[in-house]
XYZ file of C-alpha atoms in Angstrom:
425
model
C 9.910 7.055 -15.134
C 10.734 3.405 -15.591
C 11.754 2.041 -18.949
C 10.797 -1.198 -20.650
C 13.380 -3.642 -21.885
C 13.249 -4.171 -25.637
C 14.538 -7.549 -26.841
C 14.017 -8.693 -30.399
C 13.641 -12.443 -30.203
C 11.682 -13.540 -33.240
C 12.529 -14.065 -36.871
C 9.336 -12.188 -37.735
C 11.161 -8.941 -36.990
C 13.847 -8.901 -39.720
C 16.386 -6.088 -39.478
C 16.608 -3.396 -42.089
C 19.122 -4.661 -44.638
C 20.723 -1.932 -46.709
C 21.920 -2.878 -50.182
C 25.573 -3.871 -50.266
C 27.785 -0.955 -51.252
C 31.463 -0.331 -51.845
C 33.712 0.557 -48.953
C 34.263 3.950 -50.541
C 30.572 4.833 -50.605
C 30.042 3.484 -47.076
C 32.954 5.519 -45.725
C 31.744 8.606 -47.605
C 28.402 8.272 -45.846
C 29.833 7.383 -42.449
C 32.722 9.857 -42.146
C 30.686 13.094 -41.655
C 28.589 11.284 -39.035
C 31.581 9.698 -37.355
C 33.786 12.785 -37.220
C 31.144 15.422 -36.527
C 32.755 16.205 -33.160
C 36.214 16.906 -34.650
C 36.472 20.698 -35.012
C 39.066 20.911 -37.814
C 38.920 19.637 -41.385
C 42.508 18.322 -41.217
C 41.539 16.154 -38.232
C 38.547 14.774 -40.104
C 40.780 14.076 -43.122
C 43.303 12.213 -40.943
C 40.491 10.201 -39.414
C 39.284 9.110 -42.840
C 42.838 8.259 -43.927
C 43.440 6.179 -40.821
C 40.261 4.151 -41.367
C 41.201 3.716 -45.042
C 44.615 2.474 -44.001
C 43.190 -0.024 -41.526
C 41.013 -1.393 -44.321
C 43.614 -1.328 -47.077
C 47.141 -1.832 -45.786
C 48.711 -5.280 -45.971
C 49.977 -6.943 -42.785
C 50.274 -5.217 -39.434
C 48.249 -2.019 -39.099
C 51.009 0.135 -37.655
C 51.059 3.881 -38.188
C 54.124 3.471 -40.408
C 52.398 0.936 -42.652
C 49.200 2.982 -42.803
C 51.089 6.168 -43.698
C 52.855 4.372 -46.581
C 49.546 4.626 -48.451
C 49.437 8.416 -48.092
C 52.914 9.835 -48.645
C 55.562 8.278 -46.437
C 57.457 10.052 -43.644
C 55.485 13.305 -43.576
C 52.204 11.388 -43.496
C 53.603 9.140 -40.757
C 54.401 12.128 -38.538
C 50.958 13.618 -39.113
C 49.136 10.348 -38.376
C 51.299 9.687 -35.316
C 50.399 13.091 -33.914
C 46.737 12.580 -34.820
C 46.578 9.297 -32.872
C 48.996 9.792 -29.983
C 49.581 13.520 -29.572
C 46.408 15.295 -30.627
C 43.622 16.449 -28.312
C 40.504 15.170 -30.108
C 38.102 13.234 -27.927
C 37.441 9.636 -28.974
C 34.287 9.359 -26.809
C 31.923 11.300 -29.131
C 33.266 9.367 -32.138
C 32.367 6.061 -30.497
C 28.961 7.387 -29.528
C 28.278 8.545 -33.089
C 29.274 5.130 -34.453
C 27.036 3.317 -31.974
C 24.014 5.508 -32.769
C 24.542 5.135 -36.512
C 24.690 1.342 -36.256
C 21.604 1.270 -34.038
C 19.646 3.108 -36.717
C 20.714 0.657 -39.433
C 20.955 -2.672 -37.589
C 19.176 -2.399 -34.209
C 21.035 -4.476 -31.639
C 19.362 -7.393 -29.871
C 22.010 -7.480 -27.145
C 25.446 -6.219 -26.167
C 28.152 -8.859 -25.825
C 31.024 -8.081 -23.440
C 34.183 -9.752 -24.749
C 37.635 -9.663 -23.085
C 40.599 -9.067 -25.382
C 44.204 -10.026 -24.525
C 46.893 -8.206 -26.550
C 50.335 -9.894 -26.298
C 53.269 -7.474 -26.197
C 57.004 -8.088 -26.562
C 57.993 -5.324 -24.141
C 56.586 -3.672 -21.029
C 56.313 -0.033 -22.130
C 52.869 -0.048 -23.815
C 50.166 1.381 -21.586
C 48.606 -1.246 -19.315
C 51.035 -4.061 -20.143
C 51.406 -6.543 -17.297
C 51.925 -10.255 -16.715
C 48.554 -11.725 -17.710
C 47.151 -15.132 -18.543
C 46.132 -15.625 -22.181
C 43.460 -18.333 -22.652
C 44.339 -18.518 -26.364
C 48.002 -19.243 -25.677
C 47.395 -21.120 -22.419
C 50.175 -19.278 -20.597
C 51.109 -16.137 -18.691
C 52.710 -13.462 -20.861
C 53.317 -9.749 -21.207
C 50.029 -8.412 -22.464
C 47.432 -5.681 -22.349
C 43.929 -6.620 -21.234
C 40.799 -4.877 -22.473
C 37.065 -5.449 -22.668
C 35.046 -4.687 -25.775
C 31.297 -4.038 -25.915
C 29.818 -5.433 -29.133
C 26.445 -4.438 -30.568
C 24.928 -7.645 -31.942
C 21.983 -7.607 -34.351
C 20.329 -10.465 -36.237
C 23.217 -10.707 -38.686
C 26.066 -8.434 -37.620
C 28.418 -7.886 -34.682
C 30.393 -4.655 -34.304
C 32.455 -3.316 -31.382
C 31.247 0.063 -30.161
C 33.105 0.635 -26.886
C 36.377 -0.385 -25.260
C 37.865 -0.203 -21.788
C 41.531 -0.851 -21.051
C 42.142 -2.754 -17.825
C 44.873 -1.080 -15.786
C 46.524 -2.886 -12.883
C 47.659 -1.283 -9.637
C 51.217 -1.632 -10.945
C 50.381 1.075 -13.465
C 47.995 3.168 -11.436
C 50.264 3.385 -8.372
C 53.287 4.470 -10.427
C 53.073 8.235 -10.951
C 55.911 8.213 -13.489
C 54.235 5.595 -15.701
C 50.874 7.325 -15.383
C 52.390 10.620 -16.474
C 54.302 9.123 -19.439
C 51.180 7.314 -20.706
C 48.889 10.279 -19.892
C 46.554 8.065 -17.866
C 43.726 10.286 -16.550
C 43.324 10.834 -12.829
C 39.836 9.351 -13.026
C 41.300 5.886 -13.755
C 41.165 3.832 -10.537
C 42.097 0.205 -9.724
C 39.394 -2.277 -10.706
C 38.945 -6.007 -11.193
C 38.345 -7.439 -14.657
C 34.626 -7.918 -13.940
C 34.396 -4.297 -12.746
C 36.141 -3.265 -15.956
C 33.627 -5.232 -18.058
C 30.588 -3.730 -16.322
C 32.069 -0.228 -16.544
C 32.571 -0.680 -20.304
C 28.917 -1.684 -20.618
C 27.699 1.213 -18.488
C 29.714 3.555 -20.690
C 27.236 2.996 -23.541
C 24.046 2.957 -21.475
C 24.594 6.275 -19.692
C 24.225 9.266 -21.969
C 24.526 7.607 -25.395
C 20.799 7.583 -26.120
C 20.757 3.864 -26.913
C 17.928 1.465 -26.008
C 18.606 -0.836 -23.074
C 19.637 -4.321 -24.224
C 20.752 -7.415 -22.313
C 24.418 -7.688 -21.359
C 25.715 -11.092 -22.521
C 29.135 -12.384 -21.504
C 31.240 -15.386 -20.599
C 31.762 -14.894 -16.851
C 33.339 -18.247 -15.997
C 36.589 -16.593 -14.886
C 34.963 -13.596 -13.196
C 33.345 -12.785 -9.861
C 29.775 -13.735 -10.817
C 28.008 -12.475 -7.646
C 29.807 -9.145 -7.976
C 28.975 -8.889 -11.674
C 25.300 -9.676 -10.996
C 25.105 -7.023 -8.280
C 26.739 -4.342 -10.420
C 24.521 -4.975 -13.435
C 21.398 -5.075 -11.265
C 22.335 -1.814 -9.607
C 22.526 -0.311 -13.089
C 19.151 -1.789 -14.064
C 20.707 -3.875 -16.834
C 19.303 -7.313 -17.758
C 21.994 -9.960 -18.053
C 22.890 -13.374 -19.417
C 26.147 -14.764 -18.040
C 27.884 -18.025 -18.856
C 28.996 -19.474 -15.529
C 31.293 -22.243 -14.344
C 30.098 -25.623 -13.083
C 31.306 -24.920 -9.527
C 29.367 -21.662 -9.019
C 27.390 -22.084 -5.782
C 23.689 -21.229 -5.870
C 20.550 -21.718 -3.778
C 17.913 -24.064 -5.231
C 14.448 -22.478 -4.985
C 12.647 -24.003 -7.983
C 9.388 -25.821 -7.100
C 10.110 -28.339 -9.864
C 13.092 -29.712 -7.925
C 12.718 -32.226 -5.051
C 11.588 -30.621 -1.796
C 14.607 -32.042 -0.025
C 16.889 -29.570 -1.827
C 14.712 -26.485 -1.295
C 16.838 -23.527 -0.176
C 19.919 -25.752 -0.321
C 23.242 -24.426 -1.532
C 24.621 -26.488 -4.420
C 26.938 -26.063 -7.376
C 25.414 -25.091 -10.711
C 26.470 -28.485 -12.104
C 24.760 -30.390 -9.289
C 21.580 -28.397 -9.800
C 21.497 -29.182 -13.513
C 22.063 -32.888 -12.885
C 18.976 -32.832 -10.642
C 17.094 -30.879 -13.322
C 17.748 -33.521 -15.987
C 14.077 -34.677 -15.941
C 13.039 -31.083 -16.736
C 14.913 -30.991 -20.042
C 12.983 -29.853 -23.082
C 13.936 -29.976 -26.777
C 14.592 -26.618 -28.404
C 12.910 -26.231 -31.775
C 13.789 -23.129 -33.761
C 13.008 -21.994 -37.270
C 15.585 -21.086 -39.836
C 15.427 -17.388 -40.735
C 14.085 -16.325 -44.106
C 11.269 -17.478 -46.366
C 10.575 -21.182 -46.248
C 12.780 -21.734 -43.225
C 12.022 -25.071 -41.606
C 12.104 -26.232 -38.013
C 15.511 -27.138 -36.568
C 16.244 -29.143 -33.429
C 18.814 -27.020 -31.558
C 19.429 -29.251 -28.556
C 18.077 -29.582 -25.034
C 17.580 -27.028 -22.277
C 16.439 -27.045 -18.676
C 15.714 -23.947 -16.605
C 15.445 -23.708 -12.803
C 14.992 -20.736 -10.491
C 17.900 -20.021 -8.176
C 19.443 -17.344 -5.995
C 23.010 -16.432 -5.227
C 24.668 -18.357 -2.402
C 23.845 -17.367 1.175
C 27.175 -15.667 1.786
C 26.104 -13.051 -0.793
C 22.524 -12.679 0.451
C 23.241 -9.671 2.667
C 24.333 -7.580 -0.312
C 21.943 -5.443 -2.386
C 20.082 -7.356 -5.086
C 21.370 -10.757 -4.008
C 17.986 -12.151 -2.910
C 16.192 -11.601 -6.207
C 15.434 -14.691 -8.272
C 17.621 -15.770 -11.151
C 17.258 -18.520 -13.738
C 19.956 -21.131 -14.276
C 19.803 -22.487 -17.819
C 21.446 -25.778 -18.746
C 22.251 -26.491 -22.397
C 23.115 -29.820 -23.989
C 22.537 -32.133 -26.925
C 20.890 -35.549 -27.232
C 23.427 -38.220 -26.421
C 26.032 -35.674 -25.302
C 27.382 -34.556 -21.950
C 24.829 -32.888 -19.670
C 25.062 -30.019 -19.122
C 27.433 -28.835 -21.835
C 26.929 -25.162 -20.893
C 25.511 -23.256 -17.914
C 24.006 -19.769 -18.161
C 22.676 -17.491 -15.424
C 20.109 -14.801 -16.193
C 17.587 -12.468 -14.614
C 15.536 -12.316 -17.837
C 12.781 -14.480 -16.408
C 9.990 -13.729 -18.879
C 11.562 -15.358 -21.958
C 11.244 -18.950 -23.122
C 14.497 -20.956 -22.675
C 14.789 -21.202 -26.474
C 14.876 -17.399 -26.696
C 17.504 -17.183 -23.966
C 19.518 -19.817 -25.827
C 19.441 -17.640 -28.937
C 20.867 -14.748 -26.940
C 23.646 -16.964 -25.597
C 24.712 -17.882 -29.136
C 25.633 -14.259 -29.736
C 28.968 -14.863 -28.012
C 29.829 -17.283 -30.828
C 28.720 -14.709 -33.386
C 31.101 -12.168 -31.838
C 33.991 -14.665 -31.848
C 33.550 -15.172 -35.584
C 33.381 -11.428 -36.211
C 36.486 -10.842 -34.093
C 38.509 -13.371 -36.110
C 37.136 -12.571 -39.551
C 36.978 -8.769 -39.334
C 38.316 -7.127 -36.157
C 41.684 -8.888 -36.276
C 42.026 -8.099 -39.983
C 41.484 -4.376 -39.465
C 44.115 -4.319 -36.705
C 42.106 -4.050 -33.521
C 45.142 -5.308 -31.542
C 47.881 -3.643 -33.612
C 48.447 -0.351 -31.786
C 52.066 -0.180 -30.616
C 52.206 3.246 -28.962
C 52.520 4.047 -25.273
C 49.716 6.585 -24.894
C 46.440 5.824 -23.102
C 44.531 8.162 -25.414
C 46.404 6.813 -28.425
C 45.270 3.281 -27.616
C 41.662 4.449 -27.322
C 41.811 6.459 -30.550
C 43.222 3.473 -32.442
C 40.580 1.045 -31.144
C 37.866 3.613 -31.905
C 38.953 3.957 -35.530
C 39.518 0.203 -35.845
C 35.912 -0.242 -34.689
C 34.868 2.205 -37.409
C 36.851 0.203 -39.986
C 35.113 -2.930 -38.734
C 31.754 -1.224 -39.237
C 32.674 -0.173 -42.794
C 33.599 -3.777 -43.627
C 30.288 -4.974 -42.175
C 28.141 -2.351 -43.893
C 29.806 -2.931 -47.251
C 29.595 -6.702 -46.922
C 33.326 -7.187 -47.515
C 36.063 -8.472 -45.233
C 39.007 -9.014 -47.598
C 41.959 -6.630 -47.673
C 41.917 -3.845 -50.252
C 45.225 -2.936 -51.887
C 45.682 0.800 -52.096
C 43.429 3.483 -50.603
C 40.299 4.738 -52.238
C 40.097 8.512 -52.011
C 37.180 9.549 -49.835
C 36.215 13.216 -49.796
C 36.087 14.801 -46.363
C 32.617 16.254 -45.990
C 31.540 18.765 -43.432
C 29.991 17.006 -40.423
C 26.246 16.626 -40.555
C 23.898 16.870 -37.632
C 23.285 13.402 -36.211
C 19.823 12.962 -34.676
C 19.815 11.314 -31.268
C 17.538 8.230 -31.190
C 14.838 8.412 -28.546
C 15.590 5.727 -25.914
C 13.098 2.885 -25.781
C 11.303 2.857 -22.432
C 11.734 -0.346 -20.423
C 10.981 -1.850 -17.012
C 13.140 -4.110 -14.911
C 12.765 -7.814 -15.542
C-alpha cells in the first residue's frame, strides 16, 4: 500500500504549543518515556543524571565535570561505565525521543546536517584528517551527520551517524579497541547522510517528511538516487557547477535536452522570476516580501541517465533578492506539487537548524564526548539530544548551576504513532 507524503506548509496549521515548564518538570515527564527500554532502575537513574549534568554543568560536558554534580570519583566511575562500558542500547532511546517530539511538535521536514568534531589526538573513534568548513583547514576530527526534526518553531536532533573511514574499518585492532560493530562498512559522506535519514524512516513509526540538506560538497546524483530508492522526497542545496539537463518548456527551445550547469540554467531562467510573498505567523501577521524565485524542470546529466531513478523530473529552484546577485542559492527537489514559496520555506529550515545547533546543541555538549568507544559516542550524542529536547520543551537555553533532583519513575508504555500514508511525489 502506497503512502501519502504529509507536508505542513501553511501558517493556518499552528503546532500544538505546550505551556512553558521548568526543566525539572519536563525531565520528570520525559525520563520514563525516554528510558523505557532500559531494564534496570540504576541505568534509568544514571540516564537522568547524565542529562541533568549536560544541562547544568559549567564548561565542557565531560564525564568528570558531569559527575562533579553527583558525588565525585564514585559517580564518575559509575557514569563512565554507563556511557562507555554498559550494554544498554541507545537505538530505542532515540526512537522514543523522536516519537515523543512528533506527538508534541509534528515535524515539517528532517534536516540532515554534517557535524565536524575537532580532536587533539587520534585515538577517539573515527578520528581522521578531515576538512573543517568552520575552520577552513584540514585537521584531526570526527565527522558525523545529524538528522534534525524541524517543526514550525523548534529544531531537535533525533538521530546520529558517525562517519568511519577505511583507515578505521580496515584496521582490526582499532575496530576491536573501539568496539566498532561488524555491520559498519566503508561509505562516502553522502551515503552516511542518507543512511542516517533512513535510520528514522524504517521501523520508527514516524510520518514520511522531506529530507532537506546542503549537498554542495556531496555526490548529488548519488544522493538523489539513494533517496528516491527509499521513496523519500528531497530538497537539496546544490553547487553552481552541478550539470543538469534542461527540459522546461518555459526555456528557449534551443536549449531543450541540453546539458548545462545549474548556474547557467538559472541565468536563462531570469525572466521567469517571481516575487515571494509570505505572511508573518500569528494573529495580524502581514504580508512580507521574501525575495525572488524561479523554478525550472530538469533532469540529472546524461552520464547518470542509465542509473535507476535518474530520468525522473526534478525542479531546480533559484533564490535571490531584488538588486542582489542572481541566483544567490540553488536548490534541487523532486517535490513538484508545491509552490516555489513553499519550497523556499522548507529550504530555510537549514538556517533554523544552524541557530539551534549554536544556541542549544553546542551548549549541552553535543561535541564534547572524549572517549574512544563507538557505543559510548552514540550514547553521549543520544543523551545530548535528549538534553537539547528538554531545553526546547522548557523554553530555556541558559546553563543551570547545580542539578535539580528528578525522581526516576518506572517506564511507561509509549504508544506508537500510526504512520501517515503517503504517495511518491
